[in-house]
PDB file of C-alpha atoms in Angstrom:
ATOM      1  CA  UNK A 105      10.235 123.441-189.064  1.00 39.00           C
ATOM      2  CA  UNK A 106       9.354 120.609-186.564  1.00 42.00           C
ATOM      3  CA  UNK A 107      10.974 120.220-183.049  1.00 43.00           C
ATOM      4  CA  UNK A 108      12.001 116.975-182.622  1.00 40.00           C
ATOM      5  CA  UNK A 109      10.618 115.578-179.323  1.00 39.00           C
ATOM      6  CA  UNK A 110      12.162 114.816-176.269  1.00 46.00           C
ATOM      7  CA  UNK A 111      10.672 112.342-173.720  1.00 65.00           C
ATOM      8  CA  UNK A 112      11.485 113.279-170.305  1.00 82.00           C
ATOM      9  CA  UNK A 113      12.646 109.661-168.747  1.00 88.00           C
ATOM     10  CA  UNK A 114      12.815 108.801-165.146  1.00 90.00           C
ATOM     11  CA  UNK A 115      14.653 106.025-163.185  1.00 92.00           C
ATOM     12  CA  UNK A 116      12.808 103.374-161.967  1.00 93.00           C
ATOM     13  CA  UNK A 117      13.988 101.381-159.370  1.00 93.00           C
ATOM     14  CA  UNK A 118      12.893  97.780-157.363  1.00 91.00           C
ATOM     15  CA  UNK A 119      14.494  94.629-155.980  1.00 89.00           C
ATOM     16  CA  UNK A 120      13.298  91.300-157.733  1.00 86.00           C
ATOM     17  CA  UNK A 121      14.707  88.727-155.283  1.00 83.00           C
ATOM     18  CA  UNK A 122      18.641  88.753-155.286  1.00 85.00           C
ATOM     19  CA  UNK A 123      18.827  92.066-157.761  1.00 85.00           C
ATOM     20  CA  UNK A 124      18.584  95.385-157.942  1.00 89.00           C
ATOM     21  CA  UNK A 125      17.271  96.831-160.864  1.00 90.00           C
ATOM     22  CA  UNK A 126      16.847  99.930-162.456  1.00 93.00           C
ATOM     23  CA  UNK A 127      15.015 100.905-166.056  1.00 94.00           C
ATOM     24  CA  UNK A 128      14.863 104.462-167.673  1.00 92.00           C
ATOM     25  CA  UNK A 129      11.126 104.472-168.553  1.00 93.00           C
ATOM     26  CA  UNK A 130       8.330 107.530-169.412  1.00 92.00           C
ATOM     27  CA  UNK A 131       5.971 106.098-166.868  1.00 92.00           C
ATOM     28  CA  UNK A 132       5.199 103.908-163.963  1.00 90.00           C
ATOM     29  CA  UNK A 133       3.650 101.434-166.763  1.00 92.00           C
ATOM     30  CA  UNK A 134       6.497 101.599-169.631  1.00 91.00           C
ATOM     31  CA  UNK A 135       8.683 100.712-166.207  1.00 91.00           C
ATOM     32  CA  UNK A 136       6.883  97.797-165.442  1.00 91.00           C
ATOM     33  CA  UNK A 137       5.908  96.595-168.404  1.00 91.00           C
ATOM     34  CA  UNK A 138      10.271  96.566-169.188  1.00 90.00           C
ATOM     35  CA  UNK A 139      10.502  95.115-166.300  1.00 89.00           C
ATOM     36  CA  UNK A 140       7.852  92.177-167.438  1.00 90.00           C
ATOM     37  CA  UNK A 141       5.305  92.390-164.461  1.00 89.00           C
ATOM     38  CA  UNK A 142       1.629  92.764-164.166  1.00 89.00           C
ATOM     39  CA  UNK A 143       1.159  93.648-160.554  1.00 89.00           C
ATOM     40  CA  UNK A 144       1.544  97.666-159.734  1.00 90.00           C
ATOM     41  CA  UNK A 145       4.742  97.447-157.872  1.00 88.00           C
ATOM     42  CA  UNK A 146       5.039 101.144-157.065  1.00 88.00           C
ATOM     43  CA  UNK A 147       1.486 100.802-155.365  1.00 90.00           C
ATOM     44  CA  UNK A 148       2.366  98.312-152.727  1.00 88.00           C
ATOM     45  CA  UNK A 149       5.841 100.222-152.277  1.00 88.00           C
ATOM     46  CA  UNK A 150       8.088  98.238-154.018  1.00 88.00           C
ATOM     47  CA  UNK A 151       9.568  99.958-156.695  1.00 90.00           C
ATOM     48  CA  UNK A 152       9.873 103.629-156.950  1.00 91.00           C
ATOM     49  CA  UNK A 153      11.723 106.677-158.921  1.00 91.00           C
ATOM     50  CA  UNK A 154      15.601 106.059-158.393  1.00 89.00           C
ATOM     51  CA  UNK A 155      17.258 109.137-157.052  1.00 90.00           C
ATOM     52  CA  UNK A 156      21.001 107.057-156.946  1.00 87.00           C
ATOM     53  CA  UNK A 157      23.140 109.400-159.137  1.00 89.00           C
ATOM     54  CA  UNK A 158      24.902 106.175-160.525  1.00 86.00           C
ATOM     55  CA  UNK A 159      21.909 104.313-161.110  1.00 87.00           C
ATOM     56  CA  UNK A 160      20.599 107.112-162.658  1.00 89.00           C
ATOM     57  CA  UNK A 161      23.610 107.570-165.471  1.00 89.00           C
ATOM     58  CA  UNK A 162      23.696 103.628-166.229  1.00 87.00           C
ATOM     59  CA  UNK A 163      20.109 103.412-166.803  1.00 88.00           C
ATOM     60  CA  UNK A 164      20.162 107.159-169.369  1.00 89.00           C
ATOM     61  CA  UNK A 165      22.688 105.180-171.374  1.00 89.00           C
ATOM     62  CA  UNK A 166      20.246 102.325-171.887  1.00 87.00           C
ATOM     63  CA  UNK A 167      16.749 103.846-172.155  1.00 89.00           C
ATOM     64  CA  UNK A 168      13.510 101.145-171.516  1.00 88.00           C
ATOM     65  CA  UNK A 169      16.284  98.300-171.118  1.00 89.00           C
ATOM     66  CA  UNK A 170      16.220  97.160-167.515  1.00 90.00           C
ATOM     67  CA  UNK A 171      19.845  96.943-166.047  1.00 88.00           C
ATOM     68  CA  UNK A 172      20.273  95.252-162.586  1.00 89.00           C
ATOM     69  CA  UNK A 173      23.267  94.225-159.947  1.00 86.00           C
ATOM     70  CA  UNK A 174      23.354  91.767-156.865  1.00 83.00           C
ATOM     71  CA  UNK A 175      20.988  93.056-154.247  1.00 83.00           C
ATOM     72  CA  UNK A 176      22.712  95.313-152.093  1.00 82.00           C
ATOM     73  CA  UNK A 177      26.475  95.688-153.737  1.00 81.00           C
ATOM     74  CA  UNK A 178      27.612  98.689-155.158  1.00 82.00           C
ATOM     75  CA  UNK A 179      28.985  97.000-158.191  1.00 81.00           C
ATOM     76  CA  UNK A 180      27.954  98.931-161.694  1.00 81.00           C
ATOM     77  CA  UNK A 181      24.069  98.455-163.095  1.00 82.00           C
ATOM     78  CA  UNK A 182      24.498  95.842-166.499  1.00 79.00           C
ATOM     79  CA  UNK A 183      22.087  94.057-168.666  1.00 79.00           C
ATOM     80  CA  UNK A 184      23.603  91.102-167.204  1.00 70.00           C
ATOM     81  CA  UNK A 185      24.138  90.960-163.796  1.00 61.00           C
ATOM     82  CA  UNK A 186      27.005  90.264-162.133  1.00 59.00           C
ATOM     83  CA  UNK A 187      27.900  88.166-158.963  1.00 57.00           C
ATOM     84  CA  UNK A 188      29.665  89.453-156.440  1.00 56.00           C
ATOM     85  CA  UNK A 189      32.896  88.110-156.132  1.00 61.00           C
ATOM     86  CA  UNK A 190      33.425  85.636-152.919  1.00 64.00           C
ATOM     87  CA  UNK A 191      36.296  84.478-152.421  1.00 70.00           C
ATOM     88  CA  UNK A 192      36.990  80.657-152.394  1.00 73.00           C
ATOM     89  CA  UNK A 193      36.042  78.431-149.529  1.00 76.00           C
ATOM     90  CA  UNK A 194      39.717  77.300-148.074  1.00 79.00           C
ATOM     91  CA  UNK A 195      40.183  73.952-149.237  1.00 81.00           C
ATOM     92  CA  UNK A 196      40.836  70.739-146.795  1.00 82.00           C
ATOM     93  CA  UNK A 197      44.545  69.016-147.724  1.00 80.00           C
ATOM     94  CA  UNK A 198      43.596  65.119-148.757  1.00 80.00           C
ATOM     95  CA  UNK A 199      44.704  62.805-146.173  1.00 78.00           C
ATOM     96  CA  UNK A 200      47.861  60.878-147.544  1.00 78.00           C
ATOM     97  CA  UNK A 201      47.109  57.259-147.902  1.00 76.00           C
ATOM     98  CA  UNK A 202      50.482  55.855-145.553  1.00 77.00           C
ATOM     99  CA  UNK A 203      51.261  52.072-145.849  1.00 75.00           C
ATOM    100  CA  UNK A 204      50.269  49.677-142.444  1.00 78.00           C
ATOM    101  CA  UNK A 205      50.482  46.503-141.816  1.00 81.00           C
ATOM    102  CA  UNK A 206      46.709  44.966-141.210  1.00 83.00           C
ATOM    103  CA  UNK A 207      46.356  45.652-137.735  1.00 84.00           C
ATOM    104  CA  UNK A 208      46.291  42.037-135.729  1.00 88.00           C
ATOM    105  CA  UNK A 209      42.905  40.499-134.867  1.00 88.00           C
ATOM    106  CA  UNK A 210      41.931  41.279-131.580  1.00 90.00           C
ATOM    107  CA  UNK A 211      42.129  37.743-129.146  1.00 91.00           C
ATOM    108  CA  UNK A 212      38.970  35.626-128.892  1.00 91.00           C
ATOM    109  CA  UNK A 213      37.285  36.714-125.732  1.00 90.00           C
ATOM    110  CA  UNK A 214      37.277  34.335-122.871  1.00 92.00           C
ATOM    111  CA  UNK A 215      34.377  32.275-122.783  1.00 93.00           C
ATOM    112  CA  UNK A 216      34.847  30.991-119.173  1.00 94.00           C
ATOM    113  CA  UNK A 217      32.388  33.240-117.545  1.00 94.00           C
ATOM    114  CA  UNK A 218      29.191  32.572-120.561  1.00 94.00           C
ATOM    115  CA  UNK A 219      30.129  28.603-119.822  1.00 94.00           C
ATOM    116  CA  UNK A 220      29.697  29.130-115.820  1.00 96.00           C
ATOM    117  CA  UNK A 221      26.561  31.431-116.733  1.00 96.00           C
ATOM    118  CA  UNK A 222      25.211  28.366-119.071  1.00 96.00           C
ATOM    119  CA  UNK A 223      26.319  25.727-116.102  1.00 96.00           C
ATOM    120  CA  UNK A 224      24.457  27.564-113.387  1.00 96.00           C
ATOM    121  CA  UNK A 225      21.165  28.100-115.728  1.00 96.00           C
ATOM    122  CA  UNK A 226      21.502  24.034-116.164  1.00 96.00           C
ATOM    123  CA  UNK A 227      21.773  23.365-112.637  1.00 97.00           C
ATOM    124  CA  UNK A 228      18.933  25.300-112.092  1.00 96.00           C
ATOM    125  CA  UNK A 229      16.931  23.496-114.480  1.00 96.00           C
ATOM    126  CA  UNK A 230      17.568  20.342-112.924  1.00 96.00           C
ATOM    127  CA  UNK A 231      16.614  21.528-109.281  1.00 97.00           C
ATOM    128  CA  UNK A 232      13.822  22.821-111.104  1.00 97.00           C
ATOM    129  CA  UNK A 233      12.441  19.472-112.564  1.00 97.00           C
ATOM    130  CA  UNK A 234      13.422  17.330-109.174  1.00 96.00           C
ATOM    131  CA  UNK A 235      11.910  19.587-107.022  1.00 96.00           C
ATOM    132  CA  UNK A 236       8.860  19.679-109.487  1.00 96.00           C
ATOM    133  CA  UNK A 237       8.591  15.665-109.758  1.00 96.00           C
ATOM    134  CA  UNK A 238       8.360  15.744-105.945  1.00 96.00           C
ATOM    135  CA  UNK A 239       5.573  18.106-105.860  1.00 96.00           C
ATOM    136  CA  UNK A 240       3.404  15.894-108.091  1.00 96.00           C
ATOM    137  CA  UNK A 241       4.703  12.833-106.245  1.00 96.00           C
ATOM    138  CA  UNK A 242       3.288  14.756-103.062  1.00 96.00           C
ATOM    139  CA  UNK A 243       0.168  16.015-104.681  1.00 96.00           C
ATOM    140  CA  UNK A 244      -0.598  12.160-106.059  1.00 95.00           C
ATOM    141  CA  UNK A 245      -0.381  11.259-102.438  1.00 95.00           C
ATOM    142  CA  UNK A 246      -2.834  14.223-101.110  1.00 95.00           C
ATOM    143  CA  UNK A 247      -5.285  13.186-103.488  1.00 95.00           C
ATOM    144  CA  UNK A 248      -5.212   9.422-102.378  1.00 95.00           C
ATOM    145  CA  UNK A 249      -5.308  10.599 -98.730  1.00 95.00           C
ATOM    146  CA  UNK A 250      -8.612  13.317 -99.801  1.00 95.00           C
ATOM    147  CA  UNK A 251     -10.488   9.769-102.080  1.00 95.00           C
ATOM    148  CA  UNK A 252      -9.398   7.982 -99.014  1.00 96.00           C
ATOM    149  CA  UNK A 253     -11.466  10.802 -96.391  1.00 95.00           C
ATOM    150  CA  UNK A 254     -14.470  11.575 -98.560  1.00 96.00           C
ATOM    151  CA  UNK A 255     -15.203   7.125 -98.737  1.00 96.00           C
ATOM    152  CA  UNK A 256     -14.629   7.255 -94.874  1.00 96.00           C
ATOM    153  CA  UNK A 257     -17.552  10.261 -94.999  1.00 96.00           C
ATOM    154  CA  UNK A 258     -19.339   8.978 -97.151  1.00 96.00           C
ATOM    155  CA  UNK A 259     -19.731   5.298 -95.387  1.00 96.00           C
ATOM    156  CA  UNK A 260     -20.268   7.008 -91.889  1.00 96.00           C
ATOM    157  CA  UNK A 261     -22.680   9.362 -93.025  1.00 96.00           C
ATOM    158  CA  UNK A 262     -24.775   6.206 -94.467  1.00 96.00           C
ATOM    159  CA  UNK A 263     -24.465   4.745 -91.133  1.00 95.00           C
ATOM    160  CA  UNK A 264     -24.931   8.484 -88.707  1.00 95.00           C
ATOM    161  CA  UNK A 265     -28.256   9.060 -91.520  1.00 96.00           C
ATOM    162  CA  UNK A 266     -29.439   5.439 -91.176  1.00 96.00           C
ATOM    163  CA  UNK A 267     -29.084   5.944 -86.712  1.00 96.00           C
ATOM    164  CA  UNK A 268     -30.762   8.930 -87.629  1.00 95.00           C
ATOM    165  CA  UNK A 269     -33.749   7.534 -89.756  1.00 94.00           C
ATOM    166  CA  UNK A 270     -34.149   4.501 -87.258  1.00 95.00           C
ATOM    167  CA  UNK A 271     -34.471   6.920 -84.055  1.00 93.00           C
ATOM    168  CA  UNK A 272     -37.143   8.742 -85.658  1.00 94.00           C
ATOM    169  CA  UNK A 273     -39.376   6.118 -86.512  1.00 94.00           C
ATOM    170  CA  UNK A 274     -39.304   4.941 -83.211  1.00 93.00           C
ATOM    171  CA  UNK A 275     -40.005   8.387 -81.157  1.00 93.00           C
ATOM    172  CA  UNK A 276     -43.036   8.685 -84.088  1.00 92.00           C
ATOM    173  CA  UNK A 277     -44.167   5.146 -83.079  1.00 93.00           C
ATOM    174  CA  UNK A 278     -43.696   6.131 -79.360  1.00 90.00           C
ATOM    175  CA  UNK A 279     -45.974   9.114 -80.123  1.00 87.00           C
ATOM    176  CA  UNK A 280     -44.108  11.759 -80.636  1.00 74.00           C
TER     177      UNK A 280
END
């Protein structure tokens, strides 16, 4: 008569993001290949054999199914894992609409002092062209007076040069 065979299982366990999960598996491999990874988990320390007596009892009752929880709680291992239960954010009361009257528009604002800003800025522009025009009036004049001084050079120079030439001939005639 044949013994039917019993496989010893162990409890895997390992977080995969925001679950726990555990898996009731022969071997390191069957464990991860439930769990539907490639890389070695236990070898970089990331699962390992489940010694949580709970975790231990859920995953027995489904053998090679992986069963997780939210990471952390101590809510019961499922096939489908649960969310812990928050309670809800406290809500704001709506603002009640009340009834006003359209609030009155505000006065035009007085425009005296931007008309005795714009006043001033004209006045100055006005100083600014007289004062101006008499500048070029005076500068017309200077230039008169400098065509006037360079003729009066020029017309004694002729005459200083033409003592000068006149002086020389005569000390060269006288010998010299």
């Amino acid at each position: 008569m044949a013994k039917a065979s019993v496989r010893r299982l162990k409890v895997y366990e390992a977080r995969f993001g925001f679950h726990d999960s555990v898996v009731a598996a022969p071997n390191q491999k069957a464990a991860l290949d439930a769990w539907g990874v490639r890389q070695d988990l236990f070898a970089e320390g990331d699962a390992r054999v489940s010694e949580d007596e709970a975790a231990i009892e859920a995953a027995q009752a489904h053998p090679g199914a992986p069963l997780r929880r939210a990471a952390g709680s101590n809510d019961p291992y499922g096939l489908a894992p649960n969310l812990p239960d928050i309670a809800d954010a406290p809500r704001k009361p709506k603002p009640k609409a009340r009834a006003t009257k359209p609030a009155e528009p505000p006065p035009p604002p007085d425009r005296s002092a931007l008309d005795r800003a714009e006043a001033d800025l004209a006045e100055l522009e006005v100083r600014h062209r007289d004062e101006k025009a008499e500048l070029d009036r005076r500068m017309a004049a200077l230039e008169k007076e400098i065509d006037a001084a360079r003729r009066r050079w020029r017309s004694e120079r002729r005459k200083a040069e033409a003592v000068v030439d006149e002086k020389r001939r005569a000390y060269r005639t006288a010998g010299g």
